[in-house]
Amino acid sequence: MSNEKSALEAMLAQYEKNNAPKYEKKSEKVYDLKNYFNTFIKDGINSATKEIRILPSQDGSPFVEVHGHKVQIEGEWKTFACLKHQKGEACPFCEAREELLATGKESDKELAKKYNARKMYVVKVIDRENEEWGVKFWRFNHDYRKEGIFDKIHGLLTALKTNKDITNVTSGRDLAISIQRNQNKIPVVTSIAAQDATPLSEDAEQAEKWLSDARTWEDVYSVRTYDYLEIIVKGGVPVWDKDEKKFVDKEALKADSNTSQEEITMGIDNVKANLQAATATEPTATETSVSTEDEEDDLPF
Ligand SMILES: [Zn+2]
């Protein structure tokens, strides 16, 4: 009997899998904000403390290194996984960067910086304020000034005398993250403190549930295709075209199909024009450079 039952289950699962709406599902993925931990604070609030527990990793460090490109789309900062660093494939951002560097001009070298892939970390945490939401993913930038979140955690680890393995399920430690707005009103992590040693959860079943969550960052921050990223590098906004079943530039979609077959080239002039247009709309050069460094964007694109 039990064999029969599992065969039926397997068949039903197979049916469901093979009949899932492939394109729609992937492209119109709804991002469940419960999956993401961040250090935003609400408007009007100047400081806050958030408590988290970092989950242990099956293989080595819980801090997974990821490379991404940051770019402003319709006024909001977004991060996209670098296809070159993550997949060993061609990446439109990296290609734009290389094209600019290849000209040998100082000004192009400066522009190329906008296309640098940046190192980030993703760590799985339990947000003590919202435990019922389960495992969350926290992504933050590597900071070459050594003032970033990883640096702060490293600092507290070296200061601890006991229970240094803060991710230990029975004897690890929660972390208290202090957040304050900086001079540009952007919330930044000012300090991270380790709490007393406690179990991940008093409820063994609950702990087991969190620990068995097998998702990785790729399950919640989708890795976009070359075509998708190319639209962005050219200054466009990717939107899903239901008829074509692919991403197209929002402008091209608006323009209607019979006139939108314009050829878009990837040339340096194109890239520069986009950069200059973007720079022109930003408040001031100095403010921008600060906010790019500190900003904690992060819709999970
Ligand atoms: Zn790249």
GROMACS .gro file of C-alpha atoms in nm, residues 53-231:
model
  179
   53ARG     CA    1   2.080   3.558   1.538
   54ILE     CA    2   2.313   3.448   1.261
   55LEU     CA    3   2.246   3.091   1.155
   56PRO     CA    4   2.535   2.849   1.128
   57SER     CA    5   2.647   2.744   0.783
   58GLN     CA    6   2.676   2.383   0.669
   59ASP     CA    7   3.000   2.458   0.490
   60GLY     CA    8   3.231   2.713   0.642
   61SER     CA    9   3.157   3.078   0.699
   62PRO     CA   10   2.796   3.191   0.723
   63PHE     CA   11   2.900   3.504   0.530
   64VAL     CA   12   2.855   3.415   0.166
   65GLU     CA   13   3.049   3.642  -0.070
   66VAL     CA   14   2.854   3.777  -0.361
   67HIS     CA   15   2.951   4.027  -0.630
   68GLY     CA   16   2.693   4.270  -0.754
   69HIS     CA   17   2.648   4.587  -0.953
   70LYS     CA   18   2.465   4.877  -0.798
   71VAL     CA   19   2.265   5.104  -1.018
   72GLN     CA   20   1.992   5.362  -0.983
   73ILE     CA   21   1.673   5.280  -1.170
   74GLU     CA   22   1.389   5.530  -1.166
   75GLY     CA   23   1.547   5.692  -0.863
   76GLU     CA   24   1.597   5.379  -0.657
   77TRP     CA   25   1.920   5.195  -0.593
   78LYS     CA   26   1.911   4.834  -0.701
   79THR     CA   27   2.169   4.559  -0.687
   80PHE     CA   28   2.220   4.294  -0.952
   81ALA     CA   29   2.435   3.986  -0.923
   82CYS     CA   30   2.740   4.010  -1.149
   83LEU     CA   31   2.719   3.736  -1.408
   84LYS     CA   32   3.094   3.736  -1.458
   85HIS     CA   33   3.183   3.690  -1.093
   86GLN     CA   34   2.896   3.463  -0.998
   87LYS     CA   35   2.857   3.251  -1.309
   88GLY     CA   36   3.172   3.301  -1.512
   89GLU     CA   37   2.955   3.438  -1.792
   90ALA     CA   38   2.949   3.760  -1.991
   91CYS     CA   39   2.819   4.051  -1.784
   92PRO     CA   40   2.692   4.374  -1.948
   93PHE     CA   41   2.811   4.588  -1.655
   94CYS     CA   42   3.160   4.443  -1.665
   95GLU     CA   43   3.172   4.480  -2.041
   96ALA     CA   44   3.080   4.849  -2.016
   97ARG     CA   45   3.352   4.891  -1.755
   98GLU     CA   46   3.613   4.721  -1.972
   99GLU     CA   47   3.518   4.929  -2.275
  100LEU     CA   48   3.564   5.247  -2.077
  101LEU     CA   49   3.896   5.137  -1.932
  102ALA     CA   50   4.019   5.040  -2.277
  103THR     CA   51   4.008   5.399  -2.404
  104GLY     CA   52   4.291   5.490  -2.167
  105LYS     CA   53   4.136   5.831  -2.094
  106GLU     CA   54   4.135   5.954  -1.736
  107SER     CA   55   3.774   6.066  -1.758
  108ASP     CA   56   3.664   5.725  -1.882
  109LYS     CA   57   3.855   5.559  -1.603
  110GLU     CA   58   3.647   5.763  -1.363
  111LEU     CA   59   3.322   5.669  -1.536
  112ALA     CA   60   3.424   5.302  -1.534
  113LYS     CA   61   3.406   5.300  -1.154
  114LYS     CA   62   3.029   5.310  -1.173
  115TYR     CA   63   3.041   4.970  -1.336
  116ASN     CA   64   3.266   4.803  -1.084
  117ALA     CA   65   3.133   4.481  -0.939
  118ARG     CA   66   3.113   4.527  -0.565
  119LYS     CA   67   3.177   4.266  -0.306
  120MET     CA   68   2.891   4.197  -0.068
  121TYR     CA   69   2.799   3.942   0.191
  122VAL     CA   70   2.478   3.754   0.240
  123VAL     CA   71   2.406   3.594   0.573
  124LYS     CA   72   2.103   3.398   0.694
  125VAL     CA   73   1.953   3.531   1.014
  126ILE     CA   74   1.659   3.508   1.248
  127ASP     CA   75   1.510   3.849   1.312
  128ARG     CA   76   1.414   3.833   1.679
  129GLU     CA   77   1.144   4.090   1.625
  130ASN     CA   78   0.979   3.875   1.359
  131GLU     CA   79   1.069   3.517   1.443
  132GLU     CA   80   0.746   3.390   1.295
  133TRP     CA   81   0.870   3.492   0.951
  134GLY     CA   82   1.145   3.235   0.972
  135VAL     CA   83   1.486   3.263   0.811
  136LYS     CA   84   1.570   3.599   0.654
  137PHE     CA   85   1.856   3.697   0.426
  138TRP     CA   86   2.068   3.999   0.508
  139ARG     CA   87   2.286   4.146   0.236
  140PHE     CA   88   2.539   4.417   0.303
  141ASN     CA   89   2.842   4.567   0.135
  142HIS     CA   90   3.202   4.483   0.192
  143ASP     CA   91   3.366   4.802   0.313
  144TYR     CA   92   3.720   4.869   0.196
  145ARG     CA   93   3.754   5.131   0.469
  146LYS     CA   94   3.708   4.849   0.721
  147GLU     CA   95   3.415   5.023   0.879
  148GLY     CA   96   3.146   4.793   0.750
  149ILE     CA   97   2.917   4.541   0.910
  150PHE     CA   98   3.152   4.247   0.864
  151ASP     CA   99   3.431   4.452   1.019
  152LYS     CA  100   3.216   4.532   1.320
  153ILE     CA  101   3.123   4.167   1.367
  154HIS     CA  102   3.487   4.068   1.331
  155GLY     CA  103   3.573   4.326   1.595
  156LEU     CA  104   3.328   4.188   1.846
  157LEU     CA  105   3.441   3.830   1.779
  158THR     CA  106   3.799   3.913   1.860
  159ALA     CA  107   3.690   4.089   2.180
  160LEU     CA  108   3.484   3.794   2.306
  161LYS     CA  109   3.653   3.570   2.562
  162THR     CA  110   3.397   3.288   2.564
  163ASN     CA  111   3.133   3.155   2.328
  164LYS     CA  112   3.311   3.303   2.030
  165ASP     CA  113   3.116   3.082   1.793
  166ILE     CA  114   2.820   3.314   1.783
  167THR     CA  115   2.628   3.090   1.542
  168ASN     CA  116   2.639   2.787   1.772
  169VAL     CA  117   2.289   2.642   1.806
  170THR     CA  118   2.307   2.586   2.181
  171SER     CA  119   2.566   2.835   2.302
  172GLY     CA  120   2.583   3.109   2.041
  173ARG     CA  121   2.491   3.471   2.080
  174ASP     CA  122   2.235   3.708   1.942
  175LEU     CA  123   2.365   4.036   1.801
  176ALA     CA  124   2.225   4.380   1.877
  177ILE     CA  125   2.262   4.608   1.577
  178SER     CA  126   2.252   4.980   1.647
  179ILE     CA  127   2.134   5.195   1.359
  180GLN     CA  128   2.150   5.572   1.334
  181ARG     CA  129   2.096   5.822   1.060
  182ASN     CA  130   2.417   5.982   0.937
  183GLN     CA  131   2.462   6.344   0.830
  184ASN     CA  132   2.286   6.264   0.502
  185LYS     CA  133   1.990   6.116   0.691
  186ILE     CA  134   2.077   5.768   0.570
  187PRO     CA  135   2.042   5.489   0.828
  188VAL     CA  136   2.381   5.331   0.894
  189VAL     CA  137   2.494   5.060   1.134
  190THR     CA  138   2.696   5.238   1.401
  191SER     CA  139   2.777   4.942   1.624
  192ILE     CA  140   2.711   4.573   1.674
  193ALA     CA  141   2.718   4.411   2.017
  194ALA     CA  142   2.708   4.045   2.118
  195GLN     CA  143   2.445   3.944   2.372
  196ASP     CA  144   2.484   3.676   2.638
  197ALA     CA  145   2.513   3.317   2.516
  198THR     CA  146   2.173   3.156   2.453
  199PRO     CA  147   2.033   2.873   2.242
  200LEU     CA  148   1.908   2.959   1.895
  201SER     CA  149   1.562   2.872   2.028
  202GLU     CA  150   1.423   2.723   2.349
  203ASP     CA  151   1.198   2.520   2.123
  204ALA     CA  152   1.402   2.240   1.965
  205GLU     CA  153   1.149   2.185   1.691
  206GLN     CA  154   1.158   2.553   1.598
  207ALA     CA  155   1.537   2.554   1.588
  208GLU     CA  156   1.535   2.246   1.368
  209LYS     CA  157   1.293   2.410   1.130
  210TRP     CA  158   1.516   2.714   1.089
  211LEU     CA  159   1.829   2.505   1.051
  212SER     CA  160   1.676   2.285   0.784
  213ASP     CA  161   1.587   2.583   0.563
  214ALA     CA  162   1.799   2.492   0.262
  215ARG     CA  163   1.751   2.812   0.065
  216THR     CA  164   2.053   3.006  -0.054
  217TRP     CA  165   2.081   3.371  -0.157
  218GLU     CA  166   2.002   3.276  -0.514
  219ASP     CA  167   1.656   3.166  -0.408
  220VAL     CA  168   1.568   3.512  -0.285
  221TYR     CA  169   1.787   3.748  -0.490
  222SER     CA  170   1.731   3.635  -0.843
  223VAL     CA  171   2.025   3.629  -1.079
  224ARG     CA  172   1.918   3.815  -1.391
  225THR     CA  173   2.001   3.723  -1.747
  226TYR     CA  174   2.245   3.903  -1.978
  227ASP     CA  175   1.955   4.048  -2.178
  228TYR     CA  176   1.788   4.186  -1.869
  229LEU     CA  177   2.104   4.353  -1.743
  230GLU     CA  178   2.184   4.488  -2.087
  231ILE     CA  179   1.861   4.687  -2.085
   0.00000   0.00000   0.00000
